XYZ file of C-alpha atoms in Angstrom:
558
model
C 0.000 0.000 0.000
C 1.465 3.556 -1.259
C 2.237 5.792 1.945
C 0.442 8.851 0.897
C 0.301 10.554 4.085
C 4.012 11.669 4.599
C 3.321 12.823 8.401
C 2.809 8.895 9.421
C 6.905 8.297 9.471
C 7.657 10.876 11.883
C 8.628 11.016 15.086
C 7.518 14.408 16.917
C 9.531 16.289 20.024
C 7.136 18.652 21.887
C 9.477 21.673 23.017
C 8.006 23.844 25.840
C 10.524 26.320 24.850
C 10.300 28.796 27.815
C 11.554 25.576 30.098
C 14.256 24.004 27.566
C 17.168 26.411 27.634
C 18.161 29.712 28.439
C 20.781 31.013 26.933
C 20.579 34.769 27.644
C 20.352 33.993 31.784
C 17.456 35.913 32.191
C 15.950 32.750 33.722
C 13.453 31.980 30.672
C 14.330 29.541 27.760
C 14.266 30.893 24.201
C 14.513 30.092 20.182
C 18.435 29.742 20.646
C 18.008 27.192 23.315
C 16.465 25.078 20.827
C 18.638 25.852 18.541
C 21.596 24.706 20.527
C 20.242 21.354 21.145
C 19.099 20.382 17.700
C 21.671 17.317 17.667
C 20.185 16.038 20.847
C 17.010 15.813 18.857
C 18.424 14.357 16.276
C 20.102 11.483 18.435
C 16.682 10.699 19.879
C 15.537 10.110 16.095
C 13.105 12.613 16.284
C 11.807 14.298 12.362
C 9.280 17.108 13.642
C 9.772 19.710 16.545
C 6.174 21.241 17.721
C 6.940 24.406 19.011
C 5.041 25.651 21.640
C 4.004 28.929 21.299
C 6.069 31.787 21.157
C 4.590 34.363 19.742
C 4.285 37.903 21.790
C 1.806 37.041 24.513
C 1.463 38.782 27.936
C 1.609 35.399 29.089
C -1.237 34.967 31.527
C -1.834 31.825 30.292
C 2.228 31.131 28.819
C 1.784 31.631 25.706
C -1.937 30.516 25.125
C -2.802 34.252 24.907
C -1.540 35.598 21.846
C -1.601 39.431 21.963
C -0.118 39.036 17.874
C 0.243 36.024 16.042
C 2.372 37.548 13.828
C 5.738 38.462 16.223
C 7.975 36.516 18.456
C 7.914 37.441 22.169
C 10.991 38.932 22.909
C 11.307 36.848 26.169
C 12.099 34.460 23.130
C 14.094 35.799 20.967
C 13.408 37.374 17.476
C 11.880 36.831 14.348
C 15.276 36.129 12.903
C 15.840 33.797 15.733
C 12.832 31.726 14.548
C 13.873 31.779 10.969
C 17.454 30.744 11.629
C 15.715 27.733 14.056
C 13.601 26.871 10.969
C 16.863 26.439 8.202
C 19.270 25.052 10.705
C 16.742 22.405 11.520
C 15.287 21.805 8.546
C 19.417 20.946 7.503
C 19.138 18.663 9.826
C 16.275 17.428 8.526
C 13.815 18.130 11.177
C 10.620 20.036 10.166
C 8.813 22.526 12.634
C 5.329 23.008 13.450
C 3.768 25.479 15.485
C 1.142 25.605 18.163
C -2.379 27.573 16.701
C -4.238 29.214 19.047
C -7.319 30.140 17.163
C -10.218 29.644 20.170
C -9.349 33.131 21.271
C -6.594 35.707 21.543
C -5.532 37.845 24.880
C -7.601 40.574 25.748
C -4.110 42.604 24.727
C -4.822 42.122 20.911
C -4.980 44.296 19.107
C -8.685 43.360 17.477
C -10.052 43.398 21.271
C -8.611 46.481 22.431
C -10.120 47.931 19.551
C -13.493 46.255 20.403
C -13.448 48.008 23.642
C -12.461 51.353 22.770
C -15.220 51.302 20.127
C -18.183 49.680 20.790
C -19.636 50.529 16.915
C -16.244 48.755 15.867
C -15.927 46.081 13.208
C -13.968 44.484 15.717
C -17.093 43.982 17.957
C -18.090 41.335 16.044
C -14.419 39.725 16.171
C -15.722 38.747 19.508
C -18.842 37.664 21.454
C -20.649 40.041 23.423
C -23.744 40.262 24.538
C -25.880 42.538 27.072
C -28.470 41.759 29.442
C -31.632 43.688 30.535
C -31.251 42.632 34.327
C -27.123 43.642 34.508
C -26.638 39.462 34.669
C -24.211 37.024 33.132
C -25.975 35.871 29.974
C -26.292 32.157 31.078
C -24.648 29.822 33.517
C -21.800 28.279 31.967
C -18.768 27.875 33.804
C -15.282 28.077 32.228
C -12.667 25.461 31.960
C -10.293 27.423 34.351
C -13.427 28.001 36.496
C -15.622 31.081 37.356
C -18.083 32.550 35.050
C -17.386 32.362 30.689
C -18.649 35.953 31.128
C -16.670 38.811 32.131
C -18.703 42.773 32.466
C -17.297 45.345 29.879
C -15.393 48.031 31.784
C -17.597 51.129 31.841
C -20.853 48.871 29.859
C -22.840 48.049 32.802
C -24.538 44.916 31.951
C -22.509 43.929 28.623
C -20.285 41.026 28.835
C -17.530 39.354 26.907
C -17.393 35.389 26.527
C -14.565 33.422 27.224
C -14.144 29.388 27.613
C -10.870 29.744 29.102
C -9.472 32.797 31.484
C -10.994 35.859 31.262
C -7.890 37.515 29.541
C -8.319 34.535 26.676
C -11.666 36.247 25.093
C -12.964 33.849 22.678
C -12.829 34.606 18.607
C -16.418 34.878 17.327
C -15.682 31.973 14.260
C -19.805 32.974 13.082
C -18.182 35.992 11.466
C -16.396 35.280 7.719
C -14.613 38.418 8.166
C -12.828 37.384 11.102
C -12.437 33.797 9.645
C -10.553 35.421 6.516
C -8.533 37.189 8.871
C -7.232 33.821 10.475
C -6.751 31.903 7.301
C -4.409 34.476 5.966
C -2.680 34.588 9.208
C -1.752 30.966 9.351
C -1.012 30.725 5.324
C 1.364 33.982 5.980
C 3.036 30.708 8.396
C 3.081 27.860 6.353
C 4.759 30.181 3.450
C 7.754 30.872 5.581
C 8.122 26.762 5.639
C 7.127 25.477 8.875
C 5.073 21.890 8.586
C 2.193 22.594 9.623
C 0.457 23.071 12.621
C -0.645 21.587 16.427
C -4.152 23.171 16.727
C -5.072 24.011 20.267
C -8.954 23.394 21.719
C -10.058 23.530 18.362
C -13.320 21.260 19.203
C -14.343 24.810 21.245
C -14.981 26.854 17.721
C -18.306 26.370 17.682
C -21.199 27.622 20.321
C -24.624 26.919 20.848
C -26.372 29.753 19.689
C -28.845 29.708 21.723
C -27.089 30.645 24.235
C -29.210 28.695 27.152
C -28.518 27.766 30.870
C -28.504 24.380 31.725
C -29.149 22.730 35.320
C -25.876 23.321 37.743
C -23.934 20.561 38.081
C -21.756 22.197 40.990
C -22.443 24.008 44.371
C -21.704 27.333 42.067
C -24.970 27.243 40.250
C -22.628 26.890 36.964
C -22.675 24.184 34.333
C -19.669 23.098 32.364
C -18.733 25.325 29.466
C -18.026 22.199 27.443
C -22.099 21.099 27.199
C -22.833 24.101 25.279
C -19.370 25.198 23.457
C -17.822 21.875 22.774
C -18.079 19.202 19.621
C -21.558 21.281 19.030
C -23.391 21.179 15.802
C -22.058 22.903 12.447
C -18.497 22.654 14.345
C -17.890 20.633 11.018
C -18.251 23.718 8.746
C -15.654 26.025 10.112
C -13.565 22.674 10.248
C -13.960 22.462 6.401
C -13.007 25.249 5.586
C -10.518 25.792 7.566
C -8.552 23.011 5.996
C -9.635 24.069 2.535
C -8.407 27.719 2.874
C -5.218 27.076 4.643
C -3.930 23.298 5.289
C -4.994 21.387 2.241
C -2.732 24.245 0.028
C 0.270 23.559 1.338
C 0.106 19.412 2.068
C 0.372 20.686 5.610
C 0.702 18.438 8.344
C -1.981 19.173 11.315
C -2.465 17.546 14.965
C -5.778 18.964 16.673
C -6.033 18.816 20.624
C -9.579 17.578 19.974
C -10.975 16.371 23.624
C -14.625 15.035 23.299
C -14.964 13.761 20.088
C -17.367 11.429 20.258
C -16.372 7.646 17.830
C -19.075 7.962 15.437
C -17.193 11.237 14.578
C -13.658 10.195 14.102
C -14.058 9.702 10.357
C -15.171 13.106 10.106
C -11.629 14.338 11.899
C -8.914 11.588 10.949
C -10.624 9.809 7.984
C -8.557 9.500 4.875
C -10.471 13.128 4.045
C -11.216 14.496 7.408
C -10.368 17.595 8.753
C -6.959 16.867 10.448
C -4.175 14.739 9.784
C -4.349 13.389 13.245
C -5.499 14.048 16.694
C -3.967 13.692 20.114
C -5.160 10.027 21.669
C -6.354 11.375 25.076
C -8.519 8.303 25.361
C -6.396 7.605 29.043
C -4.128 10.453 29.808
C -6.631 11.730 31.900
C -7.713 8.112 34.005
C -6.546 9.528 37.068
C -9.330 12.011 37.695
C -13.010 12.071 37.821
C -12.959 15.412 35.896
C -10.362 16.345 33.732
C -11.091 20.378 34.188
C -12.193 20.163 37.931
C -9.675 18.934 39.785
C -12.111 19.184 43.386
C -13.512 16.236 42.161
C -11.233 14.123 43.057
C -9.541 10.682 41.970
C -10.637 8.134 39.545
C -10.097 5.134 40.828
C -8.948 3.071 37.622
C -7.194 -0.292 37.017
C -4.822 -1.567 34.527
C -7.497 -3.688 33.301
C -8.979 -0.061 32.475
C -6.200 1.540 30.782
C -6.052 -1.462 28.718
C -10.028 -1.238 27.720
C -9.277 2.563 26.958
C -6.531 1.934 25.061
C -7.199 -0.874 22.640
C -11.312 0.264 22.077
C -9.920 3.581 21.026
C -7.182 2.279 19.378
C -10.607 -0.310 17.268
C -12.427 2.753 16.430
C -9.058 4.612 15.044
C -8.621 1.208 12.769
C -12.092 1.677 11.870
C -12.224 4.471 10.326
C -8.829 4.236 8.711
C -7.462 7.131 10.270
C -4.268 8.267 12.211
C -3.462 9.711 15.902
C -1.166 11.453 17.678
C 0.428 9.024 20.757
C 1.263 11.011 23.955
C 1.785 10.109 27.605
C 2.862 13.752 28.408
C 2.243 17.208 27.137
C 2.681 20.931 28.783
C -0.817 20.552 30.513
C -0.437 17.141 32.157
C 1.268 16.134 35.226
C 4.319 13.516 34.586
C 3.320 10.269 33.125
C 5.464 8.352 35.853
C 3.837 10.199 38.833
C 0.265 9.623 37.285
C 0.408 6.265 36.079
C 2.833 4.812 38.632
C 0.614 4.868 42.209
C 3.192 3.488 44.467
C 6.191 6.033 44.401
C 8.356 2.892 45.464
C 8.221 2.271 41.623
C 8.808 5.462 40.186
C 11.607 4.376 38.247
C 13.598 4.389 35.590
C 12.238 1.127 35.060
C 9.113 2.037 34.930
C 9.239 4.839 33.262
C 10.753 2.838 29.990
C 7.710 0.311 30.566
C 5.241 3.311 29.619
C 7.703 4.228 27.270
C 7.293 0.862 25.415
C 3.640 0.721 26.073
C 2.860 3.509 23.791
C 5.792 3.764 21.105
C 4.633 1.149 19.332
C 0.603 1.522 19.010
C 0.072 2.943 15.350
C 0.322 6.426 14.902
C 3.052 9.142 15.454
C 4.645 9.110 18.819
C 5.133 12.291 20.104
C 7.934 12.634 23.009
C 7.047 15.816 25.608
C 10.418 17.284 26.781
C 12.073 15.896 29.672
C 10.137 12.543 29.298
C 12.997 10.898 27.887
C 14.909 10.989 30.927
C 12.194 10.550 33.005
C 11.140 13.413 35.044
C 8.744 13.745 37.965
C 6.369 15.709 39.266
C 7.108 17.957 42.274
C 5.941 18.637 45.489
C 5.366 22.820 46.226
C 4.500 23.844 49.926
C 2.644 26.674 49.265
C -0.078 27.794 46.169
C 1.946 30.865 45.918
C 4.820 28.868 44.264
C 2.590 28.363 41.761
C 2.454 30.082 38.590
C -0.048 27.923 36.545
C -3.222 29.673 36.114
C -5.411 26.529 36.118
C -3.952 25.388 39.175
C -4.516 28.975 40.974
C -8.003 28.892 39.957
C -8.680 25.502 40.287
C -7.245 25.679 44.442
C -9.565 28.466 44.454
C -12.525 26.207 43.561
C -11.320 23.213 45.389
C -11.491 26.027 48.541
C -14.897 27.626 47.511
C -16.405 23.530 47.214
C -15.260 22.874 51.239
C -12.398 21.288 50.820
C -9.660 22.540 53.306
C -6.003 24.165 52.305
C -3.806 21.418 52.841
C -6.671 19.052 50.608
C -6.478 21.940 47.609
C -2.922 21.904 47.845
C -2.914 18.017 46.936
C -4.754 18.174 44.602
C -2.910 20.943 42.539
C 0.405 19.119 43.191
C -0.945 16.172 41.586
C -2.598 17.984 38.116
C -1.028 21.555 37.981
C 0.156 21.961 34.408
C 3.659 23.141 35.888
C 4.508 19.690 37.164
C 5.154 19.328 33.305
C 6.481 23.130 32.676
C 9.909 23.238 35.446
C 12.807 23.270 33.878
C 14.838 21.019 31.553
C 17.218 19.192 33.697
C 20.218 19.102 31.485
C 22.915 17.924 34.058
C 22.826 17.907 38.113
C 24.119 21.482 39.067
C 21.560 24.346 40.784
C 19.450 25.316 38.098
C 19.791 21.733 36.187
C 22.004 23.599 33.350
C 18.659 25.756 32.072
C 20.424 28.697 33.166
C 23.033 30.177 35.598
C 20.222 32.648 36.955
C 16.798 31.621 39.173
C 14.685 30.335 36.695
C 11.232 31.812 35.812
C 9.657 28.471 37.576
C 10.881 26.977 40.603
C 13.163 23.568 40.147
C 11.367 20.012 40.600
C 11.832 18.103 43.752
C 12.342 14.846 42.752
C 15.375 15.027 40.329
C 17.982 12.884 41.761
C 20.109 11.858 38.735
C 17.677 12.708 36.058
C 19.429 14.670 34.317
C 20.865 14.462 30.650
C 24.316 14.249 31.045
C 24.457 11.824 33.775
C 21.700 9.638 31.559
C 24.098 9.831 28.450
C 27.162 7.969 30.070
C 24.399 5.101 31.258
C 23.960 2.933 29.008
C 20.793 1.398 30.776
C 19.230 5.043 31.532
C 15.729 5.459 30.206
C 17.066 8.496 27.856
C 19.422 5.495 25.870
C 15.985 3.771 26.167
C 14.600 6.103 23.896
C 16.987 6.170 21.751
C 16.605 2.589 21.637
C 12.902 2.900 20.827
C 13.813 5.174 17.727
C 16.083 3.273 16.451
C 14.143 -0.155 15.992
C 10.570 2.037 15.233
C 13.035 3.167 12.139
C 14.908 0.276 11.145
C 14.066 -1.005 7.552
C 13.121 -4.537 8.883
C 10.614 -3.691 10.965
C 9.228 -0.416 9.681
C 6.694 -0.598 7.590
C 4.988 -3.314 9.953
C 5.100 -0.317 13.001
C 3.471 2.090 10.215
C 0.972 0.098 7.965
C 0.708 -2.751 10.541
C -2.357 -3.574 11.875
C -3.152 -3.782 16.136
C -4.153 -7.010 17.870
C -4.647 -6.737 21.277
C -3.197 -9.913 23.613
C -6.583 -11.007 25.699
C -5.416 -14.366 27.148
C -2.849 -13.063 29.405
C -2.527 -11.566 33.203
C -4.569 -8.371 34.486
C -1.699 -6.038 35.009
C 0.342 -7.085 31.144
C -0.481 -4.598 28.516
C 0.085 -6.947 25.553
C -0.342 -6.182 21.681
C 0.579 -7.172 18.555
C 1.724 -5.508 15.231
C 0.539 -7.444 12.178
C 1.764 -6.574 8.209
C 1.883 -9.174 5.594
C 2.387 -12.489 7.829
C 4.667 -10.620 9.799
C 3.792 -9.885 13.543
C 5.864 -7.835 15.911
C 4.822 -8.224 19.539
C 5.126 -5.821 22.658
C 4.799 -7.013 26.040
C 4.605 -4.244 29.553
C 4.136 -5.550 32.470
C 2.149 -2.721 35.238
C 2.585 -4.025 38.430
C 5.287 -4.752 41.043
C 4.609 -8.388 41.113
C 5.960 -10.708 38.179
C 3.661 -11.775 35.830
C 3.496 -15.309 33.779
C 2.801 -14.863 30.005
C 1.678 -17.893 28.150
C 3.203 -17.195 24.532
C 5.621 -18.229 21.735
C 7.546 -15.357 20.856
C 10.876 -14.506 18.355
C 13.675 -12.578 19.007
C 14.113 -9.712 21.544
C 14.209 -6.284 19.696
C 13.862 -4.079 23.327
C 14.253 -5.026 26.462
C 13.901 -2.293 29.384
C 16.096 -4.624 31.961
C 19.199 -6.746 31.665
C 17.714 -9.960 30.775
C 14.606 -11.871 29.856
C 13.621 -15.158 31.353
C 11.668 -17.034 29.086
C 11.192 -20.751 27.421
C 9.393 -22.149 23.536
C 5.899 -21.087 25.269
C 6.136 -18.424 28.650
C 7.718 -15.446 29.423
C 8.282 -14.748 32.700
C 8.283 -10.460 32.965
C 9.892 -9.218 35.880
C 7.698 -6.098 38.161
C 7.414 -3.430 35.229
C 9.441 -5.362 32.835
C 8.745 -4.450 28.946
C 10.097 -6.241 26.114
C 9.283 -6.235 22.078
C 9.529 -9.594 20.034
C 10.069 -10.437 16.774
């Protein structure tokens, strides 16, 4: 079968760039950070480099307010900076893509300052804003960083912006062409300097019920979740179309949407041979840890193996279905580290385990997309106080956790556990102060838990879970097996224990198998197997027909 869609070789490195490498010490990572580490890319195998954003922002939300999409922030750098990023890498044969942020924009836009300043404005209607006769919100939805979507006009008593995230993050009004036209040019202006293509941020938000209705509470606030009436709606589908048919489809563009909620019967629509993105993120189980992924008050989930196993392989069916292609993540910059979620007992958050989730995933079709500092296996960290904090969903969310009757030292759990910094402190490139990012206090505080997890004591180990990696890449892209990793089909393994993650790859008579064992306990495998091709510990005890896997042992047969 002809590999038409270019995008499915790749291998994708998430930078958070404000956390990867200063090189100015003014305690905030920038475009020549990533420049000076394009060879360590490279040695992890990695093609593609998404980017995440770093365009001028007053970063209230890092980034994720974008105050002009068309200018670097100069906490980053420059414009040149970017374009000298974009040829050296691309020498190197490494495209870029770039996060879009085309929800909403920061209240410092341009477009909305002029929407406030002039109420008669074309830029009005950039925007959504509507005015009440009793001075009250228009309905009761509640936003994804909590608190109202609705935020009262300075000096318009009883007229009200809408926002589904912060309320400096107004959201674009996607129901006027004018302001659609005004995107697409924007992000073709992008793709004609050479970049890839795009990761497309909460893109499944574009479209609102226009009704504009409460709904029944679902929380003590007398809110209801934005997401009922401003997520996956109806006619979402038409700015999707032609959005790729203005912009994307021009330029063979490669696109990744961060598309939460879509429902299965809808997958064709979005990854199908003709659907609207290239691929979308599998979030199917990075979120099994929590009862709600946006409100963190309530509480745990409290989720098995068997679970993550369900999650996995029945989203994983519906993909095949459909024919169409995903994105696979453990970590990204808003999720806590994979080895703190996923590994309960801290006993066994090791580099062990860590390469067992690293196997887990790798192999499932679709891209694999590595979220810096994963590789060498970084933790989450324990903070003392909110005001160490800097996360603006975890500051809110406290607040909520507070407001619902839960007491300080119960809020400050939870946020320890889910805050989006856990994933944003610095890269730890060797063991001194400030973990090589810079010689200065960094702009976030340190992790706690970094005890030799750091690059350069992981590159002189051969065992460390950064080698690991590399490992990963390099039998993902060897000639033998590739084409069964990228055209292969997925067979889950059903007769085996509980707590083994089992699978097979399957191209023309040829089968690949991957076997992770979740627990602390060893685990008997009934199975004929080949060769090992990865092994994430010293040695493998098996005979013609069981393998015996050692507490989070991982291994891939051929």
């Amino acid at each position: 079968m002809k590999n038409t869609r270019w995008w499915k070789n790749e291998l994708v490195y998430q930078v958070y760039p404000r956390s990867f490498q200063d090189t100015n010490n003014d305690g905030i990572g920038d475009l020549r950070g990533v420049i000076q580490h394009l060879a360590y890319f490279k040695s992890l195998g990695v093609t593609m480099l998404w980017i995440s954003p770093v365009y001028q922002s007053p970063m209230v939300d890092m980034g994720y307010d974008i105050s002009d999409y068309e200018a670097i922030d100069p906490q980053f750098g420059t414009m040149a900076d970017f374009d000298e990023l974009l040829e050296k890498a691309q020498k190197m044969k490494i495209k870029l893509i770039m996060d879009l942020v085309i929800n909403h924009t920061s209240d410092q836009h341009a477009w909305f300052k002029q929407a406030l300043a002039t109420p008669d404005s074309p830029y009005r209607n950039y925007y959504i804003f509507k005015t009440t006769a009793n001075g009250k919100a228009p309905n009761n939805w509640r936003s994804i960083f909590g608190g109202s979507t609705w935020t009262e006009v300075p000096h318009e008593p009883g007229t009200f912006y809408f926002h589904t995230f912060a309320p400096q993050q107004p959201d674009l009004n996607w129901e006027n062409p004018q302001l659609r036209q005004k995107i697409y040019r924007m992000i073709n202006w992008w793709l004609d300097k050479g970049i890839a293509g795009f990761r497309i941020d909460a893109i499944t938000h574009l479209k609102k019920d226009l009704d504009w209705a409460s709904l029944p509470a679902d929380g003590a606030d007398g809110l209801v979740t934005v997401t009922k009436k401003g997520q996956n709606r109806p006619g979402l589908e038409l700015f999707l179309d032609e959005l790729k048919k203005e912009t994307f489809d021009k330029y063979h563009a490669v696109t990744i949407g961060e598309a939460y909620g879509v429902p299965k019967k809808d997958l064709a629509k979005f990854i199908g041979p003709a659907g609207y993105f290239s691929m979308i993120f599998d979030f199917s189980y990075i979120n099994i840890d929590v009862a709600d992924v946006d409100e963190w008050d309530r509480g745990h989930a409290n989720w098995s193996v068997t679970d993550l196993k369900q999650i996995i392989f029945e989203y994983h069916a519906a993909i095949q279905a459909v024919a169409g292609w995903t994105a696979n993540v453990l970590e990204n910059h808003d999720q806590p580290r994979v080895l703190s979620k996923l590994i309960k007992d801290k006993r066994y958050q090791t580099p062990t385990a860590a390469k067992a989730l690293a196997t887990m995933y790798y192999f499932l079709p679709g891209v694999p997309f590595i979220y810096q500092g994963q590789e060498i296996g970084m933790k989450n960290f324990e903070r003392q106080s909110i005001k160490e904090f800097n996360d603006v969903s975890s500051l809110n969310n406290y607040q909520v956790a507070l407001a619902a009757g839960q007491d300080t030292n119960t809020a400050l759990a939870l946020v320890n556990e889910r805050s989006r910094d856990n994933a944003r402190t610095p890269m730890q490139w060797d063991s001194s102060q400030y973990g090589g990012f810079s010689q200065t206090q960094p702009w976030l505080k340190m992790g706690t838990d970094i005890q030799g997890i750091n690059v350069a004591a992981e590159e002189v180990d051969p065992t460390s879970t950064l080698n690991y990696y590399r490992q990963l890449a390099k039998v993902r892209q060897d000639p033998q097996y590739h084409a069964i990793f990228i055209e292969g089909s997925l067979e889950e393994l059903k007769d085996i224990p509980a707590d083994v993650l089992g699978y097979q790859r399957v191209w023309q008579q040829r089968a690949i198998l991957v076997l992770v064992n979740l627990s602390p306990n060893e685990q008997h495998v009934t199975i004929s197997a080949g060769r090992v091709l990865i092994n994430n510990q010293t040695t493998l005890d098996k005979t013609a027909d069981t393998i015996n896997l050692r507490p989070y042992q991982a291994v891939v047969l051929g």
